[in-house]
Tab-separated table of C-alpha atoms and ligand atoms in Angstrom:
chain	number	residue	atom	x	y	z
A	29	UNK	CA	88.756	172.110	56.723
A	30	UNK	CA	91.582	170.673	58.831
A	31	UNK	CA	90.796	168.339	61.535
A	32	UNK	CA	90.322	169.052	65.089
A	33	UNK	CA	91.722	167.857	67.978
A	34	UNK	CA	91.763	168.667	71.664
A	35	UNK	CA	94.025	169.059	74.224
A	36	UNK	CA	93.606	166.719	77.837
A	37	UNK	CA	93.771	167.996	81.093
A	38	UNK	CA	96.510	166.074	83.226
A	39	UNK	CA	96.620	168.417	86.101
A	40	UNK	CA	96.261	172.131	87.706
A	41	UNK	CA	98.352	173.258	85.171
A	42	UNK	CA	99.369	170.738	82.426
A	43	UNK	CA	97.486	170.064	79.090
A	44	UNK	CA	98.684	166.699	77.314
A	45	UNK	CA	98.869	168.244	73.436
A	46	UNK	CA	100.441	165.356	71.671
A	47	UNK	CA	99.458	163.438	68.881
A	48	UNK	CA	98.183	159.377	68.504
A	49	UNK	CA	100.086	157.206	65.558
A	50	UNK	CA	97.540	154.581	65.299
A	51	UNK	CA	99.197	153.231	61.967
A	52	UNK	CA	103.052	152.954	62.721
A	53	UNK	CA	104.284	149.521	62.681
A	54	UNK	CA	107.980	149.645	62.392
A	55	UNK	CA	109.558	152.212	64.448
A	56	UNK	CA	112.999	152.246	63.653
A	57	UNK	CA	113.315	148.573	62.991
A	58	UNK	CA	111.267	147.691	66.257
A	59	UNK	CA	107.684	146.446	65.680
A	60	UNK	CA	105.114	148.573	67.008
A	61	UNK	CA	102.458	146.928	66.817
A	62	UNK	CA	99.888	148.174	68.647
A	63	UNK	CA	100.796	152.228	67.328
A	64	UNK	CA	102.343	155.006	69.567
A	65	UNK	CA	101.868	158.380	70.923
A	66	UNK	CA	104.645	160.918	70.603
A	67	UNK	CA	102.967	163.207	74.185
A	68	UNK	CA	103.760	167.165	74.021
A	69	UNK	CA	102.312	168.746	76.889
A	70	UNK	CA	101.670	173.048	77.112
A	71	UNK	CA	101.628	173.995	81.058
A	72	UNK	CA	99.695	176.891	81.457
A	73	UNK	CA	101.020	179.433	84.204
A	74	UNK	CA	100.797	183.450	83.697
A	75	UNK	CA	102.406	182.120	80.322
A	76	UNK	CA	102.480	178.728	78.083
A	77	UNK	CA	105.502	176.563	78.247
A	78	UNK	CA	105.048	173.666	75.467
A	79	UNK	CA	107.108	170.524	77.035
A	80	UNK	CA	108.666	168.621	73.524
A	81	UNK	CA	106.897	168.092	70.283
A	82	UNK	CA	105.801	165.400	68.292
A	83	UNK	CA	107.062	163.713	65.099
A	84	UNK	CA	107.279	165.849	62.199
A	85	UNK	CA	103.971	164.430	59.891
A	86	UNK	CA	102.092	164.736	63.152
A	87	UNK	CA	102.447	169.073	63.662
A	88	UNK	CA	98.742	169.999	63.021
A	89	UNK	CA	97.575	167.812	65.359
A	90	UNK	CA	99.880	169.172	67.879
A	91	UNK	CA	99.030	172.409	66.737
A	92	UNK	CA	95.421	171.871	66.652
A	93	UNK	CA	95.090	170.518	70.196
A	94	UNK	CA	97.369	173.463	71.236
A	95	UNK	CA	94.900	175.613	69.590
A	96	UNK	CA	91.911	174.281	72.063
A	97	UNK	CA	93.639	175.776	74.712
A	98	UNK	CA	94.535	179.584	73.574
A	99	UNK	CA	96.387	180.494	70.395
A	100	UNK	CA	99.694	178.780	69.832
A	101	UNK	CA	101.129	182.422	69.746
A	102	UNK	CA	100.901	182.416	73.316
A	103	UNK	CA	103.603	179.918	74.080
A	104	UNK	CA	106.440	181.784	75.340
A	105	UNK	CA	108.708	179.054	76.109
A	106	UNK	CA	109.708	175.578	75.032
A	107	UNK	CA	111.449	173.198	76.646
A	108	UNK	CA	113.010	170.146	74.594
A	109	UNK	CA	113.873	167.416	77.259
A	110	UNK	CA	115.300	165.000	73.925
A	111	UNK	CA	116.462	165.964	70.150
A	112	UNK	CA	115.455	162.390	68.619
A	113	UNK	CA	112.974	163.290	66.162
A	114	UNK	CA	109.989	161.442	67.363
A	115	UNK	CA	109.913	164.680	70.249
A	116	UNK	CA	111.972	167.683	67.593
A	117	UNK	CA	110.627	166.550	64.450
A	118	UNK	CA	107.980	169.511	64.725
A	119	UNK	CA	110.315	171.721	66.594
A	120	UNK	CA	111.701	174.151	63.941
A	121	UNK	CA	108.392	174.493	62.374
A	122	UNK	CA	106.493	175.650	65.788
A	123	UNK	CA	109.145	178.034	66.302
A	124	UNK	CA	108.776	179.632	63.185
A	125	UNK	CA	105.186	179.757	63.751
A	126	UNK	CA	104.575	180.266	67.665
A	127	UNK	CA	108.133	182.551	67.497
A	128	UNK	CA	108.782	182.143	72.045
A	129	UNK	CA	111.088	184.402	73.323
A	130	UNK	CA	113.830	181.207	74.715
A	131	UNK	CA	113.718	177.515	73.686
A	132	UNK	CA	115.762	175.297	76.655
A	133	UNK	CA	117.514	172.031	76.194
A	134	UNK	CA	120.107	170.453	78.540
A	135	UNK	CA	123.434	171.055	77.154
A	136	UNK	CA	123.962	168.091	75.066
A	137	UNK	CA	120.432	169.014	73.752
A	138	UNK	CA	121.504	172.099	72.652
A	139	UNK	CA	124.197	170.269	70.373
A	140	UNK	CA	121.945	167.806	68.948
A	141	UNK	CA	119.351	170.430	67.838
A	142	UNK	CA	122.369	172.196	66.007
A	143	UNK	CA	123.132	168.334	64.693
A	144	UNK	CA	119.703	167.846	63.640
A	145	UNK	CA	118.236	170.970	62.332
A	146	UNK	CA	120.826	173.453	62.270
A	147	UNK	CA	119.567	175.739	64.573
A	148	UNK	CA	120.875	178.119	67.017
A	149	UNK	CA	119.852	180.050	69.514
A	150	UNK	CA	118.404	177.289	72.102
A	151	UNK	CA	119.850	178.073	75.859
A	152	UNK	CA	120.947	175.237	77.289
A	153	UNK	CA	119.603	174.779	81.541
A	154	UNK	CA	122.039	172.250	83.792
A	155	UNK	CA	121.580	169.910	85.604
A	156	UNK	CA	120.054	170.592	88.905
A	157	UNK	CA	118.895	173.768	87.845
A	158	UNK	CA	115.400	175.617	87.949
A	159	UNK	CA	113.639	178.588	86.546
A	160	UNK	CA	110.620	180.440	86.784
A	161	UNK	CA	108.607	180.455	83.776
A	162	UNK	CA	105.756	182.206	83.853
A	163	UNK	CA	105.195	181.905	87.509
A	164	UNK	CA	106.191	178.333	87.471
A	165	UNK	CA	109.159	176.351	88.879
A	166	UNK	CA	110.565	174.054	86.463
A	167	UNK	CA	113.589	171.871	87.215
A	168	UNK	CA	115.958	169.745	85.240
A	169	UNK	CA	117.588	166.788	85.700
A	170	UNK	CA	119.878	165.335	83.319
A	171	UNK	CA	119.571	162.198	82.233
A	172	UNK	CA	122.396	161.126	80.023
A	173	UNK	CA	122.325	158.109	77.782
A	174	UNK	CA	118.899	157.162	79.168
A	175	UNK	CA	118.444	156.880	76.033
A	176	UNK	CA	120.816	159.699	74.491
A	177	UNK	CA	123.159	161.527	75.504
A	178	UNK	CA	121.304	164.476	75.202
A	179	UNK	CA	118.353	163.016	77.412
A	180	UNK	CA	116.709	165.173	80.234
A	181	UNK	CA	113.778	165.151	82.475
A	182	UNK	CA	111.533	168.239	83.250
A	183	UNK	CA	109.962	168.121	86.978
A	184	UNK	CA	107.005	170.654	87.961
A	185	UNK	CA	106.993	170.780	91.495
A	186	UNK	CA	103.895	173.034	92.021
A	187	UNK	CA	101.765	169.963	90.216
A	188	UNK	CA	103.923	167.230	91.532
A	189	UNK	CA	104.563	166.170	88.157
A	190	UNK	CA	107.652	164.971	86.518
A	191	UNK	CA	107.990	164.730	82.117
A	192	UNK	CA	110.365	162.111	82.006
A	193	UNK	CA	110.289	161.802	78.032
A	194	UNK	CA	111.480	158.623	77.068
A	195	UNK	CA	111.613	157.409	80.378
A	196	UNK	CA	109.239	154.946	81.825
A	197	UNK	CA	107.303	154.945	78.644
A	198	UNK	CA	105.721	152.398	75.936
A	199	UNK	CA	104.797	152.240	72.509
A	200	UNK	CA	100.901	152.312	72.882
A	201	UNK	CA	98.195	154.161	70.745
A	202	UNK	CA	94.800	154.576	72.907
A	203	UNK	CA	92.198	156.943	73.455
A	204	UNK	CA	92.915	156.500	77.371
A	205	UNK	CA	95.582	159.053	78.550
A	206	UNK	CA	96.187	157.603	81.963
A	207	UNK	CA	97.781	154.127	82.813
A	208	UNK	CA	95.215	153.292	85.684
A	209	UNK	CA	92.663	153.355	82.056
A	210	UNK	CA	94.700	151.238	80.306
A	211	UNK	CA	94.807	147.066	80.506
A	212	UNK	CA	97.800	146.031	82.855
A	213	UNK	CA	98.456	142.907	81.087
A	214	UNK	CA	99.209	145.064	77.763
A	215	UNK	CA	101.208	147.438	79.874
A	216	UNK	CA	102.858	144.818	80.885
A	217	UNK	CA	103.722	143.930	77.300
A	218	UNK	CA	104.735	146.752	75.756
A	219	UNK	CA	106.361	147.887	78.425
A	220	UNK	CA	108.710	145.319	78.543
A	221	UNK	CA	108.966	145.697	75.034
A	222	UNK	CA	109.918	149.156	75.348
A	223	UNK	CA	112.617	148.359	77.917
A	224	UNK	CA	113.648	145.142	76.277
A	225	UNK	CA	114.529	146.828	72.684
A	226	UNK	CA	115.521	150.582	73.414
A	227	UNK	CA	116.666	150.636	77.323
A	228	UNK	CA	118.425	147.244	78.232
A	229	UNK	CA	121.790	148.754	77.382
A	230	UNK	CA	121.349	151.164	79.773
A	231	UNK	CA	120.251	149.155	82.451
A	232	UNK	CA	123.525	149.911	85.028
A	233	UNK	CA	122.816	154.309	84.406
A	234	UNK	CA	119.275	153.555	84.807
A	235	UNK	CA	120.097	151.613	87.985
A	236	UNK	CA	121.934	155.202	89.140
A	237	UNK	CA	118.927	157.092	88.036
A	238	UNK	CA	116.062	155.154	90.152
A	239	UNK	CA	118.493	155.410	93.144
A	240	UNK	CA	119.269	158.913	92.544
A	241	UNK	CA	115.751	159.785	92.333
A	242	UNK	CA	114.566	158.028	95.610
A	243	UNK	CA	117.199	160.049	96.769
A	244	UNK	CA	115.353	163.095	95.885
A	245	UNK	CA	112.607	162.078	97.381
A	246	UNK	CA	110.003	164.086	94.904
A	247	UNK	CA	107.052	163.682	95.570
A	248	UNK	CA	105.040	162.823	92.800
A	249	UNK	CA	101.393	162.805	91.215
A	250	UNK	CA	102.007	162.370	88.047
A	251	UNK	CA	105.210	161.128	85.840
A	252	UNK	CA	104.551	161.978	82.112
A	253	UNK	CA	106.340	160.045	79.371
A	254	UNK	CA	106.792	161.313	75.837
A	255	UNK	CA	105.242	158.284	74.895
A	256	UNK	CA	101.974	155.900	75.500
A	257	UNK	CA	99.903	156.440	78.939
A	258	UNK	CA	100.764	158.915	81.690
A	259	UNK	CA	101.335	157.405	85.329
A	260	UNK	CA	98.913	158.811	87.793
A	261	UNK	CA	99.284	158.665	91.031
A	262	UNK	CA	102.218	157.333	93.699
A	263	UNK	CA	101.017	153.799	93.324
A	264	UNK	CA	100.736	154.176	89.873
A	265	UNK	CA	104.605	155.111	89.408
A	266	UNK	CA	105.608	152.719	91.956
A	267	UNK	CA	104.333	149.951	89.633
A	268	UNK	CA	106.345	150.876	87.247
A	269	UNK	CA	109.316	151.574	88.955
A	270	UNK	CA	109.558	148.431	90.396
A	271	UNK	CA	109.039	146.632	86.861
A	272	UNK	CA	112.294	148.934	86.150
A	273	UNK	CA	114.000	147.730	88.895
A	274	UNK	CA	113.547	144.323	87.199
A	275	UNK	CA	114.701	144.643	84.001
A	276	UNK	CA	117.548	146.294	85.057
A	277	UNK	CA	118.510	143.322	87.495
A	278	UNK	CA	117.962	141.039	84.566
A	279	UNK	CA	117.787	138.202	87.514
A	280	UNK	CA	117.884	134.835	85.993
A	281	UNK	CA	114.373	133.018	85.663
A	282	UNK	CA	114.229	129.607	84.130
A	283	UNK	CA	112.551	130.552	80.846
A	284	UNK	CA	114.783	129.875	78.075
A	285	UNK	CA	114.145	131.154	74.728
A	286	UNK	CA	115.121	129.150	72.208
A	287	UNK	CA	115.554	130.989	68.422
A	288	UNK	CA	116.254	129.558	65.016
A	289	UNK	CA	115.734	129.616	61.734
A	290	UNK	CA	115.550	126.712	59.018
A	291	UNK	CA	115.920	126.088	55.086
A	292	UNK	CA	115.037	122.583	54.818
A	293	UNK	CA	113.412	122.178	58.689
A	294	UNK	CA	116.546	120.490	60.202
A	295	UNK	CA	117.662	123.019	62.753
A	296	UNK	CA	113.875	123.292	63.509
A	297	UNK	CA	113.938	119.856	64.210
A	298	UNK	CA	117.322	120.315	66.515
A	299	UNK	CA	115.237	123.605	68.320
A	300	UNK	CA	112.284	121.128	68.887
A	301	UNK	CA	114.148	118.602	70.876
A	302	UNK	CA	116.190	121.553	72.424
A	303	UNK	CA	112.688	122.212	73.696
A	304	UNK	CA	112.051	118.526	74.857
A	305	UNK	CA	115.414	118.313	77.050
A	306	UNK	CA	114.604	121.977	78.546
A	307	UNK	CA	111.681	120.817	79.547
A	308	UNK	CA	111.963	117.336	81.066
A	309	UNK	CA	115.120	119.218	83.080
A	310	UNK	CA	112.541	121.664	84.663
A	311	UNK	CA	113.184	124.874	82.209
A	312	UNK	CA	110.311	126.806	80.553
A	313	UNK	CA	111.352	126.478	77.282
A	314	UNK	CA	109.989	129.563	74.372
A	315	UNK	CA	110.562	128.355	70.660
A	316	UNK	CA	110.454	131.250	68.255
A	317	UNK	CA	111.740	130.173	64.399
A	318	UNK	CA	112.829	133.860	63.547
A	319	UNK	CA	110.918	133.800	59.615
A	320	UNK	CA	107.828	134.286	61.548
A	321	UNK	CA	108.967	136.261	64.753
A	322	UNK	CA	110.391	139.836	64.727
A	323	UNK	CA	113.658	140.654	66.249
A	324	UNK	CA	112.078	142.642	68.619
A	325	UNK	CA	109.487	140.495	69.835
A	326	UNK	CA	112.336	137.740	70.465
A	327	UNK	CA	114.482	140.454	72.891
A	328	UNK	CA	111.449	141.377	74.378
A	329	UNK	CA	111.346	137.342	75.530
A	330	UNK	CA	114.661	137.538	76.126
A	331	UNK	CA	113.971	140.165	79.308
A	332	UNK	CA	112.811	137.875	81.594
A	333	UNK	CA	114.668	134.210	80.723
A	334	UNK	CA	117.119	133.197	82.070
A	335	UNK	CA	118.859	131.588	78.526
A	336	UNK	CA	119.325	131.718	75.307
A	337	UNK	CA	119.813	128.771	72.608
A	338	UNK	CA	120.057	130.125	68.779
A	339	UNK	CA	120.530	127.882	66.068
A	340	UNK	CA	121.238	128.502	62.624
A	341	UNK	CA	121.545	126.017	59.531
A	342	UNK	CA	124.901	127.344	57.459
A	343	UNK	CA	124.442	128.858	54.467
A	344	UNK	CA	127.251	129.799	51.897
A	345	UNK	CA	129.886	129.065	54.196
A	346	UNK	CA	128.075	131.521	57.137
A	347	UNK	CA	124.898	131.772	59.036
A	348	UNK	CA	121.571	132.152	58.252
A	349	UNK	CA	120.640	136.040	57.090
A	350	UNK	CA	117.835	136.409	59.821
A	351	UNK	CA	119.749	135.109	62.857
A	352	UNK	CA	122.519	137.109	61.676
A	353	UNK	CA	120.002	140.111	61.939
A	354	UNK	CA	118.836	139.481	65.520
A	355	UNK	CA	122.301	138.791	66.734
A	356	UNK	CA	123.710	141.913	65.559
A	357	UNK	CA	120.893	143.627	66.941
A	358	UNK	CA	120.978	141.864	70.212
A	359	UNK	CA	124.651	142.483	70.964
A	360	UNK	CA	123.957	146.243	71.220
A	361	UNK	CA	121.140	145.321	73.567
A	362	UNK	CA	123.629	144.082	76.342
A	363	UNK	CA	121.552	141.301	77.919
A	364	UNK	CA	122.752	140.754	81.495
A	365	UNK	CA	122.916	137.211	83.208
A	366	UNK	CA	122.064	135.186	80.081
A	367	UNK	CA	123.535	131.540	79.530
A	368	UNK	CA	122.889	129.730	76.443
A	369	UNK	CA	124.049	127.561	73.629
A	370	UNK	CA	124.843	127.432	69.683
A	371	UNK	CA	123.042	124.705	67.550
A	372	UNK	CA	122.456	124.525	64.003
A	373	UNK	CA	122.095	121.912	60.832
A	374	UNK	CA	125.397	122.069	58.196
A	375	UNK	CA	125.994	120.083	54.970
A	376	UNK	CA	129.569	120.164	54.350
A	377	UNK	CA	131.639	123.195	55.901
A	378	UNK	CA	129.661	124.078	59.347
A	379	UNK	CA	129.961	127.447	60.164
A	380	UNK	CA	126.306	128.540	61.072
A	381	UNK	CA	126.505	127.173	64.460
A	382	UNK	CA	129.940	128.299	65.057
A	383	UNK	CA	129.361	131.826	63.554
A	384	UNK	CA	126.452	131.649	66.582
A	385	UNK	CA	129.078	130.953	69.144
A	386	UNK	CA	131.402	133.260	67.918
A	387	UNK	CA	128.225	136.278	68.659
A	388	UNK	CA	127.049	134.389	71.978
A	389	UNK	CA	130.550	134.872	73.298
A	390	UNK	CA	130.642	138.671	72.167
A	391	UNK	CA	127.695	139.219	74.167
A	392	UNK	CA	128.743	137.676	77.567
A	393	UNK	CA	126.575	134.810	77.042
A	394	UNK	CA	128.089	131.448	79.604
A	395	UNK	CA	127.803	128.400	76.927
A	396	UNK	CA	127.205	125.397	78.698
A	397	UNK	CA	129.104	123.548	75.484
A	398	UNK	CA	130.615	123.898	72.383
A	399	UNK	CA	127.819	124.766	69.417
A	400	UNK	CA	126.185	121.551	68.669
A	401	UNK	CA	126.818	121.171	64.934
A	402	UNK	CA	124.853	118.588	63.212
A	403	UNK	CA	125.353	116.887	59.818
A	404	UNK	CA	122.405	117.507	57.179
A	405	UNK	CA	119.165	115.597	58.683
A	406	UNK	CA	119.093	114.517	62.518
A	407	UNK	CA	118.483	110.860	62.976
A	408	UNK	CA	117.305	109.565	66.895
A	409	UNK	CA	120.664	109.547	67.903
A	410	UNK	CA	121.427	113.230	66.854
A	411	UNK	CA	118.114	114.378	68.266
A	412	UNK	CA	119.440	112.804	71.631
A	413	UNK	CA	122.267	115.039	71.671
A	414	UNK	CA	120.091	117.968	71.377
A	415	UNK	CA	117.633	116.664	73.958
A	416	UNK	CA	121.017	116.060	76.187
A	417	UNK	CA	121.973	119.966	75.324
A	418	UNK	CA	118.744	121.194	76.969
A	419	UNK	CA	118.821	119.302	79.652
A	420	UNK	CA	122.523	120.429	80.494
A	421	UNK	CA	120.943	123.983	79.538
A	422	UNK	CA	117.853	123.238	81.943
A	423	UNK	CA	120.324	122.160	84.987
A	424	UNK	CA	123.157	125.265	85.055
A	425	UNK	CA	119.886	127.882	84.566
A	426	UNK	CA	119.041	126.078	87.879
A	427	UNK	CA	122.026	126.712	89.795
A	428	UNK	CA	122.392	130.034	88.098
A	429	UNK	CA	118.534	130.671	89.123
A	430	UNK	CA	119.344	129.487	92.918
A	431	UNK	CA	116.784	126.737	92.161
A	432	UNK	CA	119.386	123.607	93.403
B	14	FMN	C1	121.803	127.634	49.454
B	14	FMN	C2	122.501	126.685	50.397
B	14	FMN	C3	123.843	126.878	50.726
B	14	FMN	C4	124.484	126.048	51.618
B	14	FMN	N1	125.790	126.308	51.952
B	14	FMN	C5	126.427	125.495	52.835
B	14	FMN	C6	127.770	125.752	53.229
B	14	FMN	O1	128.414	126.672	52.726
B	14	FMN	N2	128.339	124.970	54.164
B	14	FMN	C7	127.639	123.939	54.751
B	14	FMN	O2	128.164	123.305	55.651
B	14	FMN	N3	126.382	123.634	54.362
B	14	FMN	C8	125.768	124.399	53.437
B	14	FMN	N4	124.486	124.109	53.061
B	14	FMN	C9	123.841	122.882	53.560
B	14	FMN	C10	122.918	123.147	54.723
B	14	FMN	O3	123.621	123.714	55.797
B	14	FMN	C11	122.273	121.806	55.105
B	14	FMN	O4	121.378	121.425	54.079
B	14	FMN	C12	121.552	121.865	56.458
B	14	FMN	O5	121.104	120.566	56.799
B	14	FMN	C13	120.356	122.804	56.376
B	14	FMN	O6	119.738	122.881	57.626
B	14	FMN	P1	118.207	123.334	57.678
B	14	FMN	O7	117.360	122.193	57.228
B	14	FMN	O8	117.991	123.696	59.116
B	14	FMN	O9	118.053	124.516	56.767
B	14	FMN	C14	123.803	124.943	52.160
B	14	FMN	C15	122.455	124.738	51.816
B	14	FMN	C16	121.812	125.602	50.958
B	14	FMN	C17	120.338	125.364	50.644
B	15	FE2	FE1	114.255	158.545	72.092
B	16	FE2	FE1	110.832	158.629	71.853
């Protein structure tokens, strides 16, 4: 016999229906370590309208916890507020089985279902516009390239409740539903984390977003991401909003992370008295050799500091294969305000530390100096220099920070 699961009541009208990943660990190259939950909600008016699905391997136990409520037949409408998988994956198979009479994505949606599954026949609502499903308002608001282009947000205003799918959400597997359950300091965590690797390069639209939704002035209960714990009540949201507002300003701080990795423990040695010259100049220096740290676990240090230092030993006439990794990754991210420097160990030819530069200056980074390029082992004199880099580091993150 299958398993069971049940639905949870979020409010007058609103079931959460979704389904807890407890085992994921890589989510698209972004390490998940504490799980996720892909949320699906059913509202429950004179008919059902199921908000999103869930990943794909996860459809019975959307189904099932659908089924808790009244038969999945009964849905009558859906309403897909983002075509990246981790919401669709299940869509084409609960049509086929529920069969509602309209599916609804924005417009863009509407072409990304096509992209994805091949479908057609999904209307597509605008922005700004409502309709009564059911004997319930719904009303959309578009929210392109937070994080697709595609990207919408559902509001509910006879429960005060907005679905804001990816939107002020977290990767977070727990029993609890509701953030005032959950511990703040791992909020805290994965939230930033969340931000940090899949919203920082849309920090300037979400920016326009927040302002355009104080605008509104919506008042607001509930605010129900498609993933991890759902934000109940106005003090609730406000907490998070304002952690938005933060890692959108990217404001310099004077925590500098400083990232490396090391064949025969050279550049580690250069990163360690990095560390010392940060620190004696007042910084809060963050080592993190990149062999033992994910990529996203470094960006998600990166929101919040106020520089960045990455060193790399050269290697075949380039840099080293894992700082390659995180810089190509990180100069999608678009990292606001940073400054930093280039270090790294060589042997004969030297380009590590200037292939470093070369991404640093791609990404907008202000480099205090040329890379700092040091000849096989460091002796005292050498680890001066790198002690002198931090410093110099330490001081412009100062005046940058408005600490001078
Ligand atoms: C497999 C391998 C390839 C290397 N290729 C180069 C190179 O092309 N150019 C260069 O300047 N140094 C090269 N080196 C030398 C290293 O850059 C040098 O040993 C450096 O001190 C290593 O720093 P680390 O201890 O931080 O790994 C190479 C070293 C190894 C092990
Ligand atoms: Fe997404
Ligand atoms: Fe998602």
């Amino acid at each position: 016999m299958a398993e069971k699961f049940e639905a949870v009541r979020v409010s007058e009208h609103v079931h959460w229906v979704g389904a807890i990943d407890w085992d994921i660990r890589d989510f698209h190259g972004y390490s998940t370590m504490r799980g996720s939950t892909y949320n699906a909600y059913l509202v429950e008016g004179e008919d059902y309208v199921l908000i999103d699905t869930v990943k794909a391997p996860f459809r019975e136990e959307l189904m099932s916890r659908i089924a808790s409520v009244t038969d999945p037949g009964d849905i009558r409408y859906i309403i897909s507020n983002h075509s990246e998988m981790d919401h669709s994956g299940s869509l084409p198979r609960v049509i086929a089985d529920v069969q509602p009479e309209k599916v609804y994505a924005s417009p863009l949606g509407v072409k990304d279902l096509e992209g994805h599954y091949h479908m057609d026949g999904v209307d597509e609502v605008k922005d700004g516009q409502s309709l009564n499903l059911g004997g319930l308002e719904f009303s959309f608001i578009e929210t392109r390239m937070i994080h697709w282009p595609d990207s919408m947000m559902t509001y509910l205003p006879a429960d005060r409740l907005l679905f804001s799918q990816d939107g002020f959400g977290m990767h977070l597997a727990t029993e609890e539903r509701f953030s005032d359950e959950v511990d703040r300091a791992v909020m805290v965590e994965e939230g930033t984390k969340y931000f940090a690797n899949i919203l920082t390069p849309y920090a300037p639209v979400i920016q326009k977003l927040l302002a355009r939704v104080e605008e509104m002035a919506l008042p607001l209960d509930l605010v129900c991401p498609d993933h991890g714990p759902i934000w109940r009540g106005p003090d609730e949201f406000a907490w998070i909003v304002g952690k938005y507002h933060e890692w959108c300003a990217q404001e310099p701080t004077m925590k500098a992370v400083v990232t490396y990795d090391t064949m025969w423990g050279s550049t580690e040695r250069m990163a360690r008295a990095i560390e010392e010259g940060l620190r004696e100049s007042g910084a809060s220096p963050v080592v993190l050799r990149l062999r033992a740290t994910h990529r996203s676990d470094v960006v998600m240090e990166v929101l919040g500091a106020g520089a960045l230092l990455v060193g790399s030993p050269t290697i075949n006439n380039t840099l080293f294969p894992t700082v390659a990794d995180l810089l190509t990754y990180m100069k999608g991210l678009k990292f606001r305000n940073l400054v930093g420097a280039a270090f790294g160990s060589f042997g004969w030819s030297g380009e590590g530390a200037r292939e470093v530069a070369g991404y640093l200056e791609q990404m907008k980074i202000e480099q205090v100096d040329e890379p700092l390029n040091l000849k096989f082992v460091p002796d005292d004199e050498m680890l001066e220099q790198c002690r002198a880099l931090g410093r110099k580091v330490a001081s412009r993150l100062k005046e940058v920070a408005g600490r001078e």
